[in-house]
Amino acid sequence: MRNVLEILREYVEDKENPTLVVKEGVKMSEGLKYHIDNNLSLTNNIFRTYSPAYFDLVNEVRDLYEQGLVQLNEEDTLMVESDLGKVVIVDNQEIYLDAPYIVEDEEDEDVLEEAKHRGKNVKLNKPFRTSGGPKKFAVYVKSKSGGIKKVSFGDPNLRVRNNNKGAAKSFRARHKCDQKKDRTTAGYWSCNVGRYAKQLGLSSSNSW
Amino acid sequence: MEYPFEQIELEGKLIRTFQNDVDDEELKWHFDLKDRWVTILESNGWMFQLDDSLPNKLNSGDKIFIPKFAWHRVIKGDGDLKVSIEEVE
């Protein structure tokens, strides 16, 4: 749970660095209006991460930003200056750019237990590259209930750009990496890939 | 798996209570495998959000239909949130 100090710090930062300050008379969506009315930044997008509404809001703010119609704080600026939410067509399929998957692969613990019975030993908290899996990396962790859980993370179609300062800062802000403390989630491991650069074959050990 | 609520079963319905000290981070986006009717029994500033929609305030007596596989979440308010859930076959 967040403590009072964190809430106060956020409040002061918000006051000093206002964001989503739209020029008068600009037409906007209900989603953007909601964020402004509730003093929410783009980084704290109320919509489900990477849902259509999430991307629509990012793209709407980017359009306004490029026209000089909105003032943003540093984190939101990094977000709209990235490629997040932009779409390219690959093999007749729409692909959103700069959107690494944060998907938890909550594998059935029984399956893993069974795998152990078959003699498969797994090392806990040692992320590794997957071969042919739906995600780029995976790690076995002890779940809160005491079983073993496999967490998969990272988009195999995207490069890990933790060596790019701007991209790294944008990623950390977007995924609220400072709040990702739970080792049983994909978010934690995505935010901390730099620590495991060597074993994951990454060129940079920078934190995001 | 641990859930951010307490639950009892009563006359075929799930009575679920979210305490006011639940961690926001635990109220995750998710979907269910069956259609559900949810009746709000107690709420103080809690909100409900369906995917691609804005959050709506929950009031006692509200009845919400949640289609299966529809992403949704609740957003914490003050006090507890108590709901009755009826799954539709």
Short mmCIF file of C-alpha atoms in Angstrom, two decimals, chain A:
data_model
loop_
_atom_site.label_atom_id
_atom_site.label_comp_id
_atom_site.label_asym_id
_atom_site.label_seq_id
_atom_site.Cartn_x
_atom_site.Cartn_y
_atom_site.Cartn_z
CA MET A 1 0.00 0.00 0.00
CA ARG A 2 1.27 3.47 -0.79
CA ASN A 3 2.27 5.55 2.15
CA VAL A 4 1.35 9.15 2.85
CA LEU A 5 4.81 10.38 1.88
CA GLU A 6 4.53 8.90 -1.61
CA ILE A 7 1.07 10.43 -2.08
CA LEU A 8 2.34 13.82 -0.91
CA ARG A 9 5.36 13.62 -3.19
CA GLU A 10 3.12 12.83 -6.17
CA TYR A 11 0.85 15.72 -5.24
CA VAL A 12 3.74 18.19 -5.13
CA GLU A 13 5.15 16.86 -8.40
CA ASP A 14 1.75 17.19 -10.06
CA LYS A 15 1.47 20.78 -8.86
CA GLU A 16 4.95 21.66 -10.09
CA ASN A 17 4.65 19.81 -13.39
CA PRO A 18 1.05 19.97 -14.60
CA THR A 19 0.14 17.75 -17.49
CA LEU A 20 -2.73 17.39 -19.94
CA VAL A 21 -3.29 21.14 -19.86
CA VAL A 22 -5.30 21.61 -23.04
CA LYS A 23 -5.79 24.98 -24.71
CA GLU A 24 -9.24 26.46 -24.43
CA GLY A 25 -11.80 25.49 -27.05
CA VAL A 26 -10.05 22.28 -28.11
CA LYS A 27 -12.46 19.43 -28.84
CA MET A 28 -11.62 16.25 -27.02
CA SER A 29 -12.89 12.75 -26.32
CA GLU A 30 -14.75 11.79 -23.16
CA GLY A 31 -11.73 9.72 -22.18
CA LEU A 32 -9.36 12.68 -22.30
CA LYS A 33 -11.89 14.89 -20.53
CA TYR A 34 -12.15 12.28 -17.77
CA HIS A 35 -8.38 12.32 -17.26
CA ILE A 36 -8.30 16.12 -17.07
CA ASP A 37 -11.30 16.32 -14.73
CA ASN A 38 -9.75 13.72 -12.43
CA ASN A 39 -6.22 15.11 -12.61
CA LEU A 40 -4.84 11.92 -14.16
CA SER A 41 -1.74 11.95 -16.31
CA LEU A 42 -1.39 10.06 -19.57
CA THR A 43 1.05 7.76 -17.81
CA ASN A 44 -1.77 6.89 -15.43
CA ASN A 45 -4.06 6.02 -18.34
CA ILE A 46 -7.32 4.79 -16.82
CA PHE A 47 -7.93 2.30 -19.62
CA ARG A 48 -6.58 -1.25 -19.65
CA THR A 49 -2.97 -1.21 -20.79
CA TYR A 50 -2.71 -1.73 -24.55
CA SER A 51 -6.49 -1.88 -25.04
CA PRO A 52 -7.94 0.04 -28.01
CA ALA A 53 -9.15 2.83 -25.71
CA TYR A 54 -5.66 3.04 -24.14
CA PHE A 55 -4.03 3.53 -27.53
CA ASP A 56 -6.77 5.91 -28.70
CA LEU A 57 -6.05 8.20 -25.76
CA VAL A 58 -2.29 8.13 -26.37
CA ASN A 59 -2.81 8.91 -30.05
CA GLU A 60 -5.29 11.70 -29.32
CA VAL A 61 -2.87 13.38 -26.90
CA ARG A 62 -0.01 12.91 -29.37
CA ASP A 63 -2.05 14.69 -32.07
CA LEU A 64 -2.76 17.59 -29.74
CA TYR A 65 0.88 17.72 -28.64
CA GLU A 66 2.12 17.84 -32.22
CA GLN A 67 -0.26 20.74 -32.88
CA GLY A 68 0.94 22.55 -29.76
CA LEU A 69 -2.47 22.32 -28.14
CA VAL A 70 -1.55 20.54 -24.94
CA GLN A 71 1.07 20.98 -22.23
CA LEU A 72 2.53 17.75 -20.83
CA ASN A 73 4.88 16.84 -18.02
CA GLU A 74 8.17 15.07 -18.74
CA GLU A 75 6.83 11.53 -18.46
CA ASP A 76 3.83 12.16 -20.68
CA THR A 77 6.04 13.95 -23.19
CA LEU A 78 8.30 10.91 -23.40
CA MET A 79 5.26 8.76 -23.97
CA VAL A 80 3.87 10.77 -26.90
CA GLU A 81 7.32 11.19 -28.41
CA SER A 82 7.74 7.41 -28.46
CA ASP A 83 6.08 5.21 -31.04
CA LEU A 84 3.60 3.87 -28.52
CA GLY A 85 0.18 3.43 -30.11
CA LYS A 86 1.37 3.87 -33.68
CA VAL A 87 0.26 1.10 -35.98
CA VAL A 88 2.15 -0.61 -38.78
CA ILE A 89 0.86 -3.34 -41.08
CA VAL A 90 2.96 -6.50 -41.11
CA ASP A 91 1.72 -9.49 -43.13
CA ASN A 92 -1.73 -7.88 -43.36
CA GLN A 93 -1.82 -7.67 -39.58
CA GLU A 94 -2.01 -4.48 -37.55
CA ILE A 95 0.90 -4.29 -35.09
CA TYR A 96 1.10 -1.64 -32.39
CA LEU A 97 4.61 -0.28 -32.02
CA ASP A 98 6.57 0.09 -28.80
CA ALA A 99 4.11 -2.04 -26.88
CA PRO A 100 5.94 -4.96 -25.32
CA TYR A 101 3.52 -7.46 -23.93
CA ILE A 102 3.06 -7.50 -20.17
CA VAL A 103 1.10 -10.71 -20.00
CA GLU A 104 1.21 -13.04 -17.10
CA ASP A 105 1.35 -16.64 -18.09
CA GLU A 106 -0.40 -18.16 -15.12
CA GLU A 107 0.41 -21.72 -15.95
CA ASP A 108 -1.47 -24.30 -14.05
CA GLU A 109 0.70 -25.07 -11.08
CA ASP A 110 -0.38 -28.70 -11.24
CA VAL A 111 1.22 -28.97 -14.66
CA LEU A 112 4.48 -27.69 -13.28
CA GLU A 113 4.28 -30.03 -10.33
CA GLU A 114 3.73 -32.86 -12.77
CA ALA A 115 6.74 -31.70 -14.76
CA LYS A 116 8.78 -31.90 -11.61
CA HIS A 117 7.53 -35.43 -11.01
CA ARG A 118 8.78 -36.32 -14.44
CA GLY A 119 12.21 -35.23 -13.32
CA LYS A 120 12.28 -31.72 -14.70
CA ASN A 121 14.19 -29.50 -12.32
CA VAL A 122 13.59 -25.79 -12.58
CA LYS A 123 15.70 -23.02 -11.12
CA LEU A 124 13.76 -20.33 -9.34
CA ASN A 125 14.25 -16.61 -10.07
CA LYS A 126 16.63 -17.29 -12.98
CA PRO A 127 15.11 -15.75 -16.11
CA PHE A 128 15.95 -17.39 -19.40
CA ARG A 129 15.24 -16.97 -23.08
CA THR A 130 12.42 -19.12 -24.36
CA SER A 131 12.72 -21.08 -27.54
CA GLY A 132 9.61 -20.98 -29.66
CA GLY A 133 7.46 -19.72 -26.80
CA PRO A 134 4.86 -16.99 -27.13
CA LYS A 135 7.07 -14.62 -25.14
CA LYS A 136 10.74 -13.77 -25.30
CA PHE A 137 11.74 -14.63 -21.74
CA ALA A 138 10.44 -16.71 -18.86
CA VAL A 139 11.27 -17.33 -15.24
CA TYR A 140 10.13 -19.80 -12.61
CA VAL A 141 9.12 -18.29 -9.29
CA LYS A 142 7.55 -19.42 -6.08
CA SER A 143 3.95 -18.25 -6.07
CA LYS A 144 2.19 -16.70 -3.09
CA SER A 145 0.38 -19.96 -2.48
CA GLY A 146 3.69 -21.81 -2.24
CA GLY A 147 3.62 -23.57 -5.62
CA ILE A 148 5.84 -23.00 -8.62
CA LYS A 149 4.71 -20.59 -11.31
CA LYS A 150 6.18 -19.85 -14.71
CA VAL A 151 6.07 -16.16 -15.63
CA SER A 152 6.60 -15.34 -19.30
CA PHE A 153 7.40 -11.82 -20.40
CA GLY A 154 8.72 -9.72 -23.26
CA ASP A 155 7.53 -9.47 -26.83
CA PRO A 156 9.61 -11.71 -29.10
CA ASN A 157 9.00 -9.28 -31.97
CA LEU A 158 10.51 -6.28 -30.22
CA ARG A 159 14.01 -5.35 -29.16
CA VAL A 160 14.72 -4.62 -25.50
CA ARG A 161 15.73 -0.97 -25.71
CA ASN A 162 17.04 -0.45 -22.20
CA ASN A 163 20.24 0.98 -23.67
CA ASN A 164 18.26 3.95 -25.02
CA LYS A 165 17.86 6.50 -22.21
CA GLY A 166 14.65 8.05 -23.55
CA ALA A 167 13.00 4.74 -24.36
CA ALA A 168 14.04 3.35 -20.99
CA LYS A 169 12.59 6.27 -19.07
CA SER A 170 9.37 6.12 -21.06
CA PHE A 171 9.10 2.38 -20.44
CA ARG A 172 9.64 2.80 -16.70
CA ALA A 173 7.02 5.52 -16.51
CA ARG A 174 4.51 3.68 -18.65
CA HIS A 175 4.79 0.47 -16.71
CA LYS A 176 5.14 2.15 -13.31
CA CYS A 177 8.32 0.17 -12.70
CA ASP A 178 8.89 1.83 -9.34
CA GLN A 179 5.75 0.07 -8.12
CA LYS A 180 6.60 -3.35 -9.52
CA LYS A 181 7.85 -5.24 -6.47
CA ASP A 182 6.09 -8.56 -6.90
CA ARG A 183 8.39 -11.22 -8.35
CA THR A 184 5.42 -13.36 -9.35
CA THR A 185 4.32 -10.91 -12.05
CA ALA A 186 5.54 -10.35 -15.59
CA GLY A 187 5.68 -6.63 -14.86
CA TYR A 188 8.41 -7.06 -12.25
CA TRP A 189 10.61 -9.09 -14.58
CA SER A 190 10.04 -6.84 -17.59
CA CYS A 191 11.09 -3.86 -15.49
CA ASN A 192 14.22 -5.60 -14.25
CA VAL A 193 15.61 -7.28 -17.36
CA GLY A 194 18.76 -5.17 -17.07
CA ARG A 195 19.83 -7.01 -13.92
CA TYR A 196 19.89 -10.24 -15.86
CA ALA A 197 21.41 -8.86 -19.06
CA LYS A 198 24.20 -11.43 -19.22
CA GLN A 199 22.06 -14.52 -18.83
CA LEU A 200 19.41 -13.10 -21.19
CA GLY A 201 21.95 -12.13 -23.82
CA LEU A 202 21.17 -8.42 -23.71
CA SER A 203 23.73 -5.88 -24.82
CA SER A 204 23.03 -3.48 -21.98
CA SER A 205 22.65 -3.96 -18.25
CA ASN A 206 21.01 -0.55 -17.79
CA SER A 207 17.92 -0.57 -15.71
CA TRP A 208 14.89 0.61 -17.63
#
